[in-house]
Coordinates of C-alpha atoms and ligand atoms in Angstrom, one line a residue:
M1 CA -7.7 13.0 -12.7
S2 CA -4.0 13.9 -12.5
D3 CA -1.5 12.5 -14.8
F4 CA 1.9 11.0 -13.8
N5 CA 3.8 14.1 -14.7
S6 CA 2.1 16.2 -12.1
L7 CA 3.0 13.9 -9.2
G8 CA 6.5 15.0 -8.9
L9 CA 8.3 11.8 -9.9
A10 CA 11.8 12.0 -11.5
E11 CA 12.2 11.5 -15.2
P12 CA 13.8 7.9 -15.1
V13 CA 10.9 6.7 -13.0
L14 CA 8.3 8.4 -15.3
R15 CA 10.0 6.8 -18.3
A16 CA 9.6 3.3 -16.7
V17 CA 5.9 4.1 -16.1
T18 CA 5.4 5.1 -19.7
E19 CA 7.1 2.0 -20.9
A20 CA 4.8 -0.1 -18.6
G21 CA 2.0 1.5 -20.7
Y22 CA 0.3 3.4 -17.8
D23 CA -1.5 6.5 -19.0
Q24 CA -2.6 7.9 -15.7
P25 CA -2.2 7.0 -12.1
T26 CA -4.8 4.9 -10.4
P27 CA -6.7 6.6 -7.5
I28 CA -4.4 5.0 -4.8
Q29 CA -1.3 6.1 -6.7
A30 CA -2.6 9.7 -7.2
Q31 CA -3.2 9.9 -3.4
A32 CA -0.3 8.0 -2.0
I33 CA 2.6 9.1 -4.2
P34 CA 2.7 12.8 -3.2
V35 CA 2.4 11.9 0.5
M36 CA 5.3 9.5 0.2
L37 CA 7.4 11.9 -1.8
K38 CA 7.1 14.4 1.0
G39 CA 8.5 11.8 3.4
G40 CA 5.4 11.5 5.6
D41 CA 4.0 8.3 7.2
L42 CA 1.1 6.8 5.3
M43 CA -1.8 4.4 5.9
G44 CA -3.1 3.1 2.6
L45 CA -6.4 1.3 2.4
A46 CA -6.3 -0.6 -0.8
Q47 CA -6.5 -4.1 -2.1
T48 CA -4.5 -6.0 -4.8
G49 CA -5.7 -4.9 -8.2
T50 CA -5.8 -1.2 -7.3
G51 CA -2.2 -0.4 -8.4
K52 CA -1.0 -0.2 -4.8
T53 CA 2.4 -1.8 -5.6
A54 CA 3.4 1.0 -7.9
A55 CA 1.8 3.5 -5.4
F56 CA 4.7 2.7 -3.0
V57 CA 7.4 1.4 -5.3
L58 CA 7.6 4.5 -7.5
P59 CA 8.1 7.1 -4.7
L60 CA 10.5 4.7 -2.9
I61 CA 12.7 4.6 -6.0
D62 CA 12.4 8.3 -6.5
Q63 CA 13.3 9.1 -2.9
L64 CA 16.3 6.7 -2.8
M65 CA 17.6 8.2 -6.0
A66 CA 17.3 11.7 -4.5
D67 CA 19.0 10.7 -1.3
G68 CA 21.9 9.5 -3.5
K69 CA 23.5 7.4 -0.7
R70 CA 24.9 3.9 -1.0
P71 CA 23.7 1.1 1.2
P72 CA 26.2 -0.2 3.7
G73 CA 27.0 -3.9 3.8
R74 CA 24.3 -6.2 5.2
S75 CA 22.0 -3.2 5.2
C76 CA 19.1 -1.9 3.1
R77 CA 18.0 1.7 2.7
A78 CA 14.4 0.7 2.3
L79 CA 12.5 -2.4 3.5
V80 CA 9.3 -3.8 2.1
L81 CA 7.6 -6.5 4.1
A82 CA 5.2 -8.8 2.4
P83 CA 3.1 -11.7 3.8
T84 CA 3.8 -14.4 1.2
R85 CA 6.7 -15.4 -1.0
E86 CA 4.5 -14.9 -4.1
L87 CA 3.7 -11.4 -3.2
A88 CA 7.4 -10.7 -2.3
A89 CA 8.5 -12.0 -5.6
Q90 CA 5.9 -9.9 -7.5
I91 CA 6.9 -6.8 -5.6
G92 CA 10.6 -7.6 -6.6
Q93 CA 9.4 -7.9 -10.2
S94 CA 7.7 -4.5 -10.0
I95 CA 10.8 -2.9 -8.5
K96 CA 12.9 -4.4 -11.3
T97 CA 10.5 -2.9 -13.9
Y98 CA 10.2 0.6 -12.4
S99 CA 13.9 1.0 -11.5
E100 CA 15.1 0.0 -14.9
H101 CA 16.5 3.4 -15.8
T102 CA 17.9 4.0 -12.3
P103 CA 20.9 2.7 -10.4
I104 CA 18.6 1.5 -7.5
S105 CA 19.4 -2.1 -6.5
H106 CA 17.0 -4.6 -4.8
A107 CA 16.9 -8.1 -3.4
V108 CA 14.1 -10.4 -2.4
V109 CA 14.3 -12.8 0.6
F110 CA 11.7 -15.3 1.6
G111 CA 11.6 -18.8 3.1
G112 CA 11.5 -22.1 1.4
V113 CA 14.7 -21.6 -0.6
K114 CA 18.4 -21.8 0.4
P115 CA 19.6 -18.8 2.3
G116 CA 23.1 -18.7 0.7
P117 CA 22.3 -16.5 -2.3
Q118 CA 20.2 -14.2 -0.2
V119 CA 23.0 -13.8 2.3
R120 CA 25.4 -12.9 -0.5
A121 CA 23.0 -10.4 -2.0
L122 CA 22.6 -8.8 1.5
A123 CA 26.3 -8.7 2.2
R124 CA 26.8 -6.1 -0.5
G125 CA 24.0 -4.0 0.9
V126 CA 20.9 -3.2 -1.2
D127 CA 18.8 -0.1 -1.8
I128 CA 15.4 -1.9 -1.4
L129 CA 15.0 -5.2 0.4
V130 CA 11.7 -7.1 -0.1
A131 CA 11.2 -9.7 2.6
T132 CA 8.8 -12.0 4.2
P133 CA 9.0 -11.6 8.0
G134 CA 10.1 -15.1 9.1
R135 CA 13.1 -15.3 6.7
L136 CA 14.1 -11.7 7.5
L137 CA 14.2 -12.5 11.2
D138 CA 16.4 -15.5 10.4
H139 CA 18.9 -13.3 8.6
L140 CA 18.8 -10.7 11.4
G141 CA 19.3 -13.4 14.0
A142 CA 22.3 -14.8 12.1
G143 CA 23.8 -11.4 11.8
K144 CA 23.5 -11.5 8.0
A145 CA 21.3 -8.5 7.9
R146 CA 20.9 -5.2 9.8
L147 CA 18.1 -2.7 9.9
D148 CA 19.5 0.1 12.1
L149 CA 20.4 2.1 9.1
T150 CA 17.1 1.6 7.2
T151 CA 15.1 4.8 6.9
R152 CA 12.0 3.7 4.9
V153 CA 9.7 0.8 5.6
V154 CA 6.6 -0.4 3.8
L155 CA 4.3 -3.0 5.2
D156 CA 2.2 -4.5 2.4
E157 CA -1.0 -6.4 3.0
A158 CA -0.9 -5.8 6.7
D159 CA -4.2 -7.6 7.3
Q160 CA -2.9 -10.7 5.5
M161 CA 0.2 -10.6 7.8
L162 CA -2.3 -10.6 10.7
D163 CA -4.1 -13.6 9.3
L164 CA -0.9 -15.5 8.9
G165 CA 0.2 -14.7 12.5
F166 CA 3.1 -12.4 11.5
I167 CA 2.3 -9.5 13.8
P168 CA 4.8 -10.4 16.6
A169 CA 7.5 -10.8 13.9
I170 CA 6.5 -7.5 12.3
R171 CA 6.8 -5.8 15.7
R172 CA 10.3 -7.2 16.3
I173 CA 11.4 -6.1 12.8
L174 CA 10.0 -2.6 13.2
T175 CA 11.7 -2.3 16.5
A176 CA 15.0 -3.2 14.9
V177 CA 14.6 -0.3 12.4
G178 CA 15.9 3.0 13.7
P179 CA 13.2 5.4 14.9
D180 CA 14.2 8.0 12.3
R181 CA 12.3 6.5 9.4
Q182 CA 9.3 6.9 7.1
T183 CA 6.8 4.1 7.7
V184 CA 4.1 3.2 5.2
M185 CA 1.4 0.6 5.7
F186 CA -1.1 -0.9 3.1
S187 CA -4.0 -3.0 4.1
A188 CA -7.3 -4.0 2.5
T189 CA -9.1 -3.9 5.8
M190 CA -8.6 -2.3 9.1
P191 CA -9.1 -4.9 11.9
K192 CA -8.3 -3.7 15.5
Q193 CA -4.9 -5.2 15.6
I194 CA -3.8 -3.4 12.4
K195 CA -5.1 -0.1 13.8
K196 CA -3.1 -0.8 16.9
L197 CA 0.0 -1.6 14.9
A198 CA -0.4 1.6 13.0
E199 CA -0.8 3.6 16.2
D200 CA 2.3 2.0 17.6
F201 CA 4.6 2.4 14.6
L202 CA 3.3 5.2 12.4
V203 CA 3.8 8.9 13.3
S204 CA 0.9 11.2 12.4
P205 CA 0.1 9.1 9.3
K206 CA -2.0 10.4 6.5
T207 CA -4.7 7.9 5.6
V208 CA -5.6 7.4 1.9
S209 CA -8.2 4.9 0.8
V210 CA -9.8 3.7 -2.4
T211 CA -13.1 1.9 -2.5
P212 CA -12.6 -1.8 -2.6
P213 CA -11.2 -3.1 -5.9
S214 CA -13.1 -0.6 -8.0
R215 CA -16.1 -2.7 -7.0
P216 CA -15.2 -5.6 -9.3
V217 CA -18.1 -7.6 -8.1
E218 CA -20.2 -5.3 -10.3
R219 CA -18.3 -6.3 -13.4
I220 CA -18.2 -10.0 -12.7
D221 CA -20.8 -12.3 -14.1
Q222 CA -21.5 -14.4 -11.1
K223 CA -23.3 -17.7 -11.1
V224 CA -24.0 -20.5 -8.6
L225 CA -24.6 -24.1 -9.3
F226 CA -26.3 -26.0 -6.5
V227 CA -24.8 -29.5 -6.3
D228 CA -24.3 -32.3 -3.7
P229 CA -20.8 -32.6 -2.4
V230 CA -20.3 -36.0 -4.0
D231 CA -21.3 -34.6 -7.4
K232 CA -19.0 -31.6 -7.3
A233 CA -16.0 -33.2 -9.1
K234 CA -18.3 -34.3 -12.0
A235 CA -20.0 -30.9 -12.0
L236 CA -16.6 -29.2 -12.3
V237 CA -15.6 -31.5 -15.2
D238 CA -18.8 -30.6 -17.0
L239 CA -18.4 -26.9 -16.3
M240 CA -14.8 -26.9 -17.5
A241 CA -15.4 -28.9 -20.7
P242 CA -16.2 -25.8 -22.8
E243 CA -13.6 -23.7 -21.0
A244 CA -10.5 -25.6 -22.2
G245 CA -7.5 -23.4 -22.7
K246 CA -9.1 -20.4 -20.8
R247 CA -7.2 -19.0 -17.9
T248 CA -9.1 -20.2 -14.9
I249 CA -8.5 -20.3 -11.1
I250 CA -10.3 -22.9 -9.1
F251 CA -10.4 -22.4 -5.3
T252 CA -10.6 -25.1 -2.8
R253 CA -10.6 -25.0 1.0
T254 CA -7.9 -27.6 1.5
K255 CA -4.5 -28.5 0.0
H256 CA -5.6 -32.1 -0.3
R257 CA -8.7 -31.1 -2.2
A258 CA -6.7 -28.8 -4.5
D259 CA -4.4 -31.8 -5.4
R260 CA -7.4 -34.0 -6.1
V261 CA -9.2 -31.5 -8.2
A262 CA -6.1 -30.7 -10.3
K263 CA -5.6 -34.4 -10.9
K264 CA -9.1 -34.9 -11.9
L265 CA -8.9 -32.1 -14.4
V266 CA -5.7 -33.4 -15.8
S267 CA -7.3 -36.8 -16.3
Y268 CA -9.9 -35.0 -18.5
G269 CA -7.2 -33.4 -20.6
H270 CA -6.9 -30.0 -19.0
K271 CA -3.5 -28.5 -18.4
A272 CA -3.8 -27.8 -14.7
H273 CA -1.6 -27.4 -11.6
A274 CA -2.3 -27.2 -7.9
I275 CA -0.7 -24.6 -5.9
H276 CA -0.6 -24.6 -2.1
G277 CA 1.6 -24.4 1.0
N278 CA 2.8 -28.0 0.7
K279 CA 4.4 -27.5 -2.7
S280 CA 8.0 -26.6 -2.9
Q281 CA 9.1 -23.1 -3.9
G282 CA 10.2 -24.5 -7.3
Q283 CA 6.9 -26.3 -7.9
R284 CA 5.0 -23.1 -7.0
E285 CA 7.1 -21.0 -9.3
R286 CA 6.7 -23.5 -12.2
A287 CA 3.0 -23.7 -11.7
L288 CA 2.7 -19.9 -11.7
D289 CA 4.9 -19.5 -14.7
A290 CA 2.9 -22.1 -16.6
F291 CA -0.3 -20.3 -15.6
K292 CA 1.0 -16.9 -16.7
T293 CA 2.3 -18.1 -20.1
G294 CA -0.8 -20.1 -20.7
A295 CA 1.2 -23.4 -20.9
A296 CA -1.1 -24.7 -18.1
P297 CA -4.0 -22.2 -17.9
V298 CA -5.8 -23.8 -15.0
L299 CA -4.6 -23.2 -11.5
V300 CA -6.2 -25.0 -8.5
A301 CA -5.4 -23.0 -5.4
T302 CA -6.1 -22.5 -1.7
D303 CA -6.7 -19.0 -0.5
I304 CA -3.3 -18.5 1.1
A305 CA -1.4 -19.8 -1.9
A306 CA -3.4 -17.5 -4.2
R307 CA -2.6 -14.4 -2.3
G308 CA -0.6 -11.9 -4.3
I309 CA -1.0 -13.8 -7.5
D310 CA -1.3 -10.9 -9.9
V311 CA -2.2 -12.1 -13.4
D312 CA -4.3 -10.2 -15.8
G313 CA -6.6 -12.0 -18.2
V314 CA -8.1 -14.5 -15.8
E315 CA -11.4 -15.4 -17.5
L316 CA -13.0 -17.6 -15.0
V317 CA -12.9 -18.1 -11.2
V318 CA -14.5 -21.3 -9.9
N319 CA -15.3 -21.7 -6.2
F320 CA -15.2 -25.4 -5.9
E321 CA -16.0 -24.8 -2.3
L322 CA -17.2 -21.6 -0.8
P323 CA -14.9 -19.9 1.6
N324 CA -15.8 -19.8 5.3
V325 CA -15.3 -16.0 5.3
A326 CA -17.5 -14.0 3.0
E327 CA -14.7 -11.4 2.3
S328 CA -12.6 -14.2 0.9
Y329 CA -15.2 -14.8 -1.8
V330 CA -14.8 -11.2 -3.0
H331 CA -11.0 -11.6 -2.9
R332 CA -11.3 -14.8 -4.9
I333 CA -13.5 -13.6 -7.7
G334 CA -11.5 -10.3 -7.8
R335 CA -8.8 -12.4 -9.6
T336 CA -10.9 -12.0 -12.7
A337 CA -12.2 -8.6 -14.0
R338 CA -8.9 -6.9 -13.2
A339 CA -7.7 -3.8 -14.9
G340 CA -11.2 -2.9 -16.2
A341 CA -11.8 -6.3 -17.8
S342 CA -15.0 -8.2 -17.2
G343 CA -14.9 -11.7 -15.9
R344 CA -16.9 -14.7 -14.8
A345 CA -17.2 -16.6 -11.6
V346 CA -19.1 -19.8 -10.8
A347 CA -19.6 -21.2 -7.4
L348 CA -20.4 -24.8 -6.6
C349 CA -22.7 -24.7 -3.6
A350 CA -23.5 -27.8 -1.6
P351 CA -26.5 -27.8 0.7
D352 CA -24.3 -27.2 3.8
E353 CA -22.8 -24.2 2.1
R354 CA -26.1 -22.3 1.7
A355 CA -25.6 -20.2 4.7
L356 CA -22.1 -19.2 3.4
L357 CA -23.7 -18.2 0.1
A358 CA -26.3 -16.1 2.0
A359 CA -23.5 -14.3 3.9
I360 CA -21.7 -13.6 0.7
E361 CA -24.8 -12.2 -1.0
K362 CA -25.4 -10.0 2.0
L363 CA -21.9 -8.7 2.0
M364 CA -22.0 -7.8 -1.7
G365 CA -25.5 -6.5 -1.5
R366 CA -26.6 -8.5 -4.5
S367 CA -27.6 -12.1 -5.3
V368 CA -25.7 -14.6 -7.3
E369 CA -27.7 -15.9 -10.2
P370 CA -28.5 -19.6 -9.9
L371 CA -27.8 -22.0 -12.8
N372 CA -30.2 -24.6 -11.6
D373 CA -33.1 -24.8 -9.1
A374 CA -31.9 -24.5 -5.6
P375 CA -33.1 -27.3 -3.4
P376 CA -34.9 -26.2 -0.3
P377 CA -32.4 -25.2 2.3
P378 CA -31.5 -27.9 4.8
K379 CA -33.2 -27.6 8.2
P380 CA -30.5 -26.9 10.8
A381 CA -30.2 -29.6 13.4
K382 CA -31.0 -28.6 17.0
G383 CA -28.3 -26.7 18.6
E384 CA -26.7 -25.7 15.3
D385 CA -26.7 -22.1 14.3
A386 CA -28.4 -21.6 11.0
K387 CA -26.5 -18.4 10.3
S388 CA -23.1 -19.6 11.0
G389 CA -22.8 -22.0 8.2
Q390 CA -21.8 -24.7 10.7
H391 CA -24.1 -27.3 9.2
R392 CA -21.3 -29.6 8.4
R393 CA -21.5 -32.1 11.2
R394 CA -23.1 -35.3 9.9
R395 CA -25.9 -36.6 12.0
R396 CA -25.0 -39.9 13.3
P397 CA -27.5 -42.7 13.8
R398 CA -28.6 -43.0 17.4
R399 CA -26.1 -45.2 19.2
K400 CA -26.7 -47.4 22.1
G401 CA -23.9 -47.2 24.7
P402 CA -22.3 -44.8 27.1
R403 CA -21.9 -41.8 24.9
G404 CA -24.8 -42.2 22.4
S405 CA -27.5 -43.3 24.7
G406 CA -30.0 -40.8 25.8
E407 CA -28.7 -38.2 23.3
K408 CA -31.6 -36.6 21.6
Q409 CA -31.4 -36.4 17.8
A410 CA -32.8 -33.5 16.0
A411 CA -35.6 -34.5 13.6
Ligands
LIG1 P1 -1.5 -4.1 -7.8 O1 -2.7 -3.5 -7.2 O2 -0.2 -3.4 -7.4 O3 -1.4 -5.6 -7.7 O4 -1.6 -3.8 -9.4 C1 -2.6 -4.3 -10.2 C2 -2.3 -4.3 -11.7 O5 -2.4 -2.9 -12.2 C3 -0.8 -4.7 -12.1 O6 -0.9 -5.6 -13.1 C4 -0.2 -3.4 -12.5 O7 0.8 -3.6 -13.5 C5 -1.3 -2.6 -13.0 N1 -1.1 -1.1 -12.9 C6 -0.5 -0.5 -11.9 N2 -0.6 0.9 -12.0 C7 -1.3 1.1 -13.2 C8 -1.7 2.3 -13.9 N3 -1.4 3.5 -13.4 N4 -2.4 2.1 -15.0 C9 -2.6 0.9 -15.5 N5 -2.3 -0.3 -14.9 C10 -1.6 -0.2 -13.7

């Protein structure tokens, strides 16, 4: 494998890499950095945890230094778009680290906070602007930002942008950037709409890809506990009793459930916070900081809130509820076993989640070791699809009356 010195990065950038403690580039870095340094468009297939942030930030800093221009007011020389504020903030943090020995400036703009300081940062012009799409459009609409002079654009986690409904916003933003630009896109998966976006906005891109997160599922000790929904809270408390103080992320499907689970754990003496879309930016930042420093090592999160959380040393991931989409399970448990470490994952599986578990096992090509005897799978009610995991409707007792009468109940 190549080392950083052979990639063509300038000395101040290499110095920051050395100080970050990186010995050699990750596979996505080794492939993407030379392409970006040449100025070509790039489609990078890589997930969080592969080192993809440095794969685009390092060459961006290098190129902007080499250009040697200054950013005009309200403008940015390079734009990085991220789907969530957490990811945007983390990219900003990476830029800060890697640009330490350079004059390259950056700013981060996202929603949920007052626009004033962002407007002031933009007014001076910045070398690299990291933004979530909605807030950037606000600034553009208000005439506080301009993109016509921007010559480099990175779209990070494009598939997550799609999930969050940002594609129309992305198209508007890319149209506002002049055509004479380098465009780089990173995505973990390649759904049709992302392919189309790449076709529309990338020019003869080189595609580089790394196998999904160095197959972390192989390194994760995965277990499943079969438990009735009403017993899940109690099961979690028992499960967490010997884990006090260990860095743990617990996933729930809903914000409401995240709050309830965090509260329950706190009542049992755990230092836990919930993090989800209804929390204010300040609350989210505080929860994340406490998680990182270990002051509150338990984080209860929904999938969207957890996106972009990049913390090493997560020992345990608990799926309080299994996700509806099998890929999300792999994303969730990939929060542990990062950077070559091993990790553990436990799923609490209710009878009506058995089909979801089966889909997850099929996706991974391996089974999850049960901690207790699995009850026989529930029989699907008539008209329900056994494979879809849609067993959640409760059967109602037969009702007399206009709607209930005559309806056949499945045995
Ligand atoms: P990312 O995929 O960008 O979220 O990066 C995942 C983690 O890998 C981050 O904690 C980075 O600090 C770390 N990282 C990035 N590049 C390297 C490297 N070349 N060697 C070791 N760790 C790295």
